[in-house]
Short mmCIF file of C-alpha atoms in Angstrom, two decimals:
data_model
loop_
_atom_site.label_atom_id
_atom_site.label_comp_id
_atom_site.label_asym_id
_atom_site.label_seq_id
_atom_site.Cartn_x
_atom_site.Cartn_y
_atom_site.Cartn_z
CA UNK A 1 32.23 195.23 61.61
CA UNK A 2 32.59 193.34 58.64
CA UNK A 3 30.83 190.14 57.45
CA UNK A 4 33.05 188.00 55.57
CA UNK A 5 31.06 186.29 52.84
CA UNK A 6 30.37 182.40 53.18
CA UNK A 7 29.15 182.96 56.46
CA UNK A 8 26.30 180.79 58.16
CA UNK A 9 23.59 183.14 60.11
CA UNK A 10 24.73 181.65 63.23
CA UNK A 11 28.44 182.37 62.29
CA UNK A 12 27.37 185.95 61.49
CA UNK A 13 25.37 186.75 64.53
CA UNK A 14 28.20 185.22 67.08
CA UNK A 15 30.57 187.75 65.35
CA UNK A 16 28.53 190.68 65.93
CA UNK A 17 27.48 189.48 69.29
CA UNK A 18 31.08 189.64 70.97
CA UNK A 19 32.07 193.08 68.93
CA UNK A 20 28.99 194.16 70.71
CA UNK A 21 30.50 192.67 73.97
CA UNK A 22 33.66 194.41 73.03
CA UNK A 23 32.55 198.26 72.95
CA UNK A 24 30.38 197.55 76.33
CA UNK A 25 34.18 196.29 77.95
CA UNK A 26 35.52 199.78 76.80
CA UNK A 27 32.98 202.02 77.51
CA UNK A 28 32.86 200.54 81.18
CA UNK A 29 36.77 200.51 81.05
CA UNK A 30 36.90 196.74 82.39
CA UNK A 31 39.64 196.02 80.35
CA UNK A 32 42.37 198.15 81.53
CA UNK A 33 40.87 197.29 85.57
CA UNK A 34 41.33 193.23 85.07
CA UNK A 35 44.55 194.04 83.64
CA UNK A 36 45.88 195.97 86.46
CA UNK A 37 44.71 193.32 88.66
CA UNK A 38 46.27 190.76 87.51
CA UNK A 39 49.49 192.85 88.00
CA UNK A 40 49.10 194.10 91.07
CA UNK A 41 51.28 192.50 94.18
CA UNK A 42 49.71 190.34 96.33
CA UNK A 43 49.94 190.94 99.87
CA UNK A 44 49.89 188.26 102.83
CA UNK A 45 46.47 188.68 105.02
CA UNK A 46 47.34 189.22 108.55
CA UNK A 47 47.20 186.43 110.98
CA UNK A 48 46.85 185.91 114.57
CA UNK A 49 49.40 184.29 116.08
CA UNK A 50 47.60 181.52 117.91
CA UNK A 51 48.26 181.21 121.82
CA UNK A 52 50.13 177.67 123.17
CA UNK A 53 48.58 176.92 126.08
CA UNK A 54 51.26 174.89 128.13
CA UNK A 55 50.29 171.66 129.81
CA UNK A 56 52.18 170.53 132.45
CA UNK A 57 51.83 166.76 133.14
CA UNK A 58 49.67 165.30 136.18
CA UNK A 59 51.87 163.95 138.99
CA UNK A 60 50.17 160.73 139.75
CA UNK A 61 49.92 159.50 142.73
CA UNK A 62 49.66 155.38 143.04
CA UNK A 63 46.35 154.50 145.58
CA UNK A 64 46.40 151.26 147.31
CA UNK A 65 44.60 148.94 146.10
CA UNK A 66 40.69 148.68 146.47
CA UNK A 67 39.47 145.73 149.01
CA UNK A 68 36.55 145.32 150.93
CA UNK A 69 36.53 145.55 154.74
CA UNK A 70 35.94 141.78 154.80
CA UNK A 71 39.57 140.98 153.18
CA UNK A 72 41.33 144.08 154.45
CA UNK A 73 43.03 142.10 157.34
CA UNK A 74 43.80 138.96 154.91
CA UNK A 75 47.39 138.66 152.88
CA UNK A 76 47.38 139.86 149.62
CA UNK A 77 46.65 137.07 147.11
CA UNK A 78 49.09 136.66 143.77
CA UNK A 79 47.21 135.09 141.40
CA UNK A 80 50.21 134.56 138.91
CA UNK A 81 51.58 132.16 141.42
CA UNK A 82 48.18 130.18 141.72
CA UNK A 83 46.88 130.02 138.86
CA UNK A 84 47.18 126.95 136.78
CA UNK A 85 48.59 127.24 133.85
CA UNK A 86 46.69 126.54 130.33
CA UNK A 87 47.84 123.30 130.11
CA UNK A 88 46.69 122.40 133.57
CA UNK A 89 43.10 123.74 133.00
CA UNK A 90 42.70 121.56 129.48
CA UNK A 91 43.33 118.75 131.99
CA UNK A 92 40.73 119.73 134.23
CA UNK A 93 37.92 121.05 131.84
CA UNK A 94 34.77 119.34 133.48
CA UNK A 95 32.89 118.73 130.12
CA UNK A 96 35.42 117.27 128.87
CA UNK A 97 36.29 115.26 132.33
CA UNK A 98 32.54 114.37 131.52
CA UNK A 99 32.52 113.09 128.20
CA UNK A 100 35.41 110.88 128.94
CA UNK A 101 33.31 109.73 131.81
CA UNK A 102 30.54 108.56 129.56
CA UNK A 103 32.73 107.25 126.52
CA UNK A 104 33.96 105.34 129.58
CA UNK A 105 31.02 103.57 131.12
CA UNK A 106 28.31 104.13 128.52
CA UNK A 107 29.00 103.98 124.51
CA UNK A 108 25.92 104.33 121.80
CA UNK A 109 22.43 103.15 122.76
CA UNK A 110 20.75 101.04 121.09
CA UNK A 111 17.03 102.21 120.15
CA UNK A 112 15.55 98.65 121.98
CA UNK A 113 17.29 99.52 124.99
CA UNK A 114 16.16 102.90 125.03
CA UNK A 115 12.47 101.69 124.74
CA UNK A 116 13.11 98.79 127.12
CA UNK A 117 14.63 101.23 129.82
CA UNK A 118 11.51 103.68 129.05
CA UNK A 119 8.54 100.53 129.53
CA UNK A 120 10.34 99.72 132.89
CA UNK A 121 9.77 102.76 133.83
CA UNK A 122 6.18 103.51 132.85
CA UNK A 123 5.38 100.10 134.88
CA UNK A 124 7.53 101.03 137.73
CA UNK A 125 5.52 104.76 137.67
CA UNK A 126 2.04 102.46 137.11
CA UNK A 127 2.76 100.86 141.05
CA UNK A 128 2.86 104.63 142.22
CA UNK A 129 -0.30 106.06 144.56
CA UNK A 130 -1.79 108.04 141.74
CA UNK A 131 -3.23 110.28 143.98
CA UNK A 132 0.16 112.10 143.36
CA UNK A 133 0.65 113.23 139.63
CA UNK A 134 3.98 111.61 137.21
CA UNK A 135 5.21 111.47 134.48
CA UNK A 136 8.09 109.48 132.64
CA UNK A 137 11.48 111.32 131.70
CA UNK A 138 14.01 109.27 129.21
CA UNK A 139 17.14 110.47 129.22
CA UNK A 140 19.22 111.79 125.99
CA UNK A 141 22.79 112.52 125.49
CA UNK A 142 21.66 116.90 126.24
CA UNK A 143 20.19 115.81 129.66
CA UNK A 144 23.27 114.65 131.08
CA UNK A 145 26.27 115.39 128.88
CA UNK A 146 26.23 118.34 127.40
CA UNK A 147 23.92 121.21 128.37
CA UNK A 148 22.33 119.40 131.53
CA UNK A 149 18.71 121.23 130.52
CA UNK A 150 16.17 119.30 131.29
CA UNK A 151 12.87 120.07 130.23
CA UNK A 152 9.75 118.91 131.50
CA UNK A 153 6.34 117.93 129.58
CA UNK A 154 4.49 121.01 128.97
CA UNK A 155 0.97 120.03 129.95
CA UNK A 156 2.39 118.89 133.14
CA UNK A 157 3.86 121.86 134.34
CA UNK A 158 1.37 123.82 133.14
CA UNK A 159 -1.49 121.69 135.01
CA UNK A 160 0.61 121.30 138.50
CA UNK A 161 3.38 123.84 138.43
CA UNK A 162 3.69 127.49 139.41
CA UNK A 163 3.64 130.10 136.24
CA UNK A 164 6.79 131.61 137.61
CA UNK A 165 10.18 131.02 137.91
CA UNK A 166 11.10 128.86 141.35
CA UNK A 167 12.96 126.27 143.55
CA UNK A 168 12.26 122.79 142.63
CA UNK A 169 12.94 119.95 144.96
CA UNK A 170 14.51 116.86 143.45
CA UNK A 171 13.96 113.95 146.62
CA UNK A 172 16.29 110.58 145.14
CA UNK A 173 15.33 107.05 146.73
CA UNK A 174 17.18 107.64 149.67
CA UNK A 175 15.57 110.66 150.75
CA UNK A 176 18.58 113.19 150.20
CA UNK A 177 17.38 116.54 148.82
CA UNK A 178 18.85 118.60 145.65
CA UNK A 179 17.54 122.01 144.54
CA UNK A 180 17.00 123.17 141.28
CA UNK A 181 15.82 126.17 139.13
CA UNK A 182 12.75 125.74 137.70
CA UNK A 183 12.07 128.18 134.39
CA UNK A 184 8.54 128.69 133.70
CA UNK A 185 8.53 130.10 130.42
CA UNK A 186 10.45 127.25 129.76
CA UNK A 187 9.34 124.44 131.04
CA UNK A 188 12.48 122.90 132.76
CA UNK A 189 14.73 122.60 134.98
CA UNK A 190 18.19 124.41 135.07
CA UNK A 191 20.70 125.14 137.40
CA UNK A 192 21.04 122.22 140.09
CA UNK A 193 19.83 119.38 137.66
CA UNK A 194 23.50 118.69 136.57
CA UNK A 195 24.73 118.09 140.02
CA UNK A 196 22.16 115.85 140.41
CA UNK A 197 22.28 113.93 137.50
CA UNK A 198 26.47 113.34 137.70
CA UNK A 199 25.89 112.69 141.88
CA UNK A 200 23.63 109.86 140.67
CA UNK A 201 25.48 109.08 137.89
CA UNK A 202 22.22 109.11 135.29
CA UNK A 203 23.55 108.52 131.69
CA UNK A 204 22.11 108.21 128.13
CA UNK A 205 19.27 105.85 127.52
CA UNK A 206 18.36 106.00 131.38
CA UNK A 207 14.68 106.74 131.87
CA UNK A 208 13.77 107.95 134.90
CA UNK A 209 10.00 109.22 136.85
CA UNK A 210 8.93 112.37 138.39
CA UNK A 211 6.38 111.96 141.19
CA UNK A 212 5.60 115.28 142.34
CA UNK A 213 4.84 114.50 146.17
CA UNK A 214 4.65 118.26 146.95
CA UNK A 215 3.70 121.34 144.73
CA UNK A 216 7.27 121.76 144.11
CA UNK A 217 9.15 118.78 144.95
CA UNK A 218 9.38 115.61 143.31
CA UNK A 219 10.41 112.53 143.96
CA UNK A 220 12.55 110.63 141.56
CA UNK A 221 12.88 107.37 140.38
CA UNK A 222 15.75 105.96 138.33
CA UNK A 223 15.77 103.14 136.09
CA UNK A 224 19.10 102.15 134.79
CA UNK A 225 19.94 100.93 130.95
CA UNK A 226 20.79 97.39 130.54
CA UNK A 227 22.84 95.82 128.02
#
């Protein structure tokens, strides 16, 4: 091998590293293998022919219709033909049957007449045998509008009503009985308090009292708004 002058070491020692490289190539004859390699025809791998499994399609059979025992015997009901269409339901949407109710009969209350509705009350509940326990409830606009939940002064419930979820009994002044869900954990009433309320026709700014004659039924007492 020959060094040309003007070389770096580095320079010099690469060039005598690959003519090492070089002799080690012929003496294991890789050369002349790589080469005939690269030549050499290729030939396709063999491959299995993959199987086609051959579905043939379920006949399906149509089953009558499910129905209970109790409407086997009764004609078959279409409810295309009666149901109203979308139009027809808008019309009928209770909320908004509701707030066109109120809008109607009752429009914004006035802050006096919502504490002058709310003092009537507390002297109607003062005439009341105290022997049974009461409270006064004012109405707002989500007691009898929109949501219809009514909840219920927490130390009062907590003092006189049962921890769990039950039946209340809401007794109006002319006797007639109206059930409710009471929710303990949330101190209110529920389901049953909207019928109630629209029956009576309680709106915004009404205040009304709860006597609770028995552990859970109460007796109430409703003092209307005046303008």
């Amino acid at each position: 091998m020959v060094i040309e002058k003007g070389m770096s070491p580095y320079e010099a020692a690469r060039e005598r590293t690959v003519e090492e490289n070089k002799r080690k190539m012929e003496a294991l004859n890789l050369r002349h293998l790589s080469a005939a390699v690269s030549v050499a025809p290729k030939t396709p791998s063999p491959m299995k022919q993959k199987r086609r499994r051959l579905v043939h399609p379920a006949v399906v059979v149509p089953s009558p219709p499910r129905r209970s025992r109790r409407l086997a015997n009764l004609p078959e009901v279409k409810y295309s033909e009666v149901a109203p269409d979308k139009s027809e339901r808008m019309k009928r949407s209770p909320r908004k049957l509701i707030d066109s109710i109120y809008l109607a009969t009752r429009g914004s209350v006035s802050m006096e007449a919502r504490l002058e509705a709310a003092n009537k009350a507390e002297e109607l509940e003062s005439q009341l045998d105290p022997v049974f326990p009461s409270f006064v409830k004012p109405m707002l606009h989500s007691h009898v509008v929109r949501g219809f939940w009514l909840g219920l002064p927490k130390h009062f419930c907590d003092t006189y009503l049962p921890k769990h979820d039950s039946i209340v009994t809401l007794v109006d002044e002319k006797d007639e009985e109206f059930d409710t869900n009471y929710l303990a954990y949330k101190n209110g009433l529920s389901g049953g308090w909207a019928g109630f309320a629209l029956d009576h026709g309680i709106l915004d700014g009404d205040a009304t009292v709860f006597q609770l004659i028995k552990p859970t039924t109460f007796k109430v007492l409703i003092y209307r708004t005046l303008f």
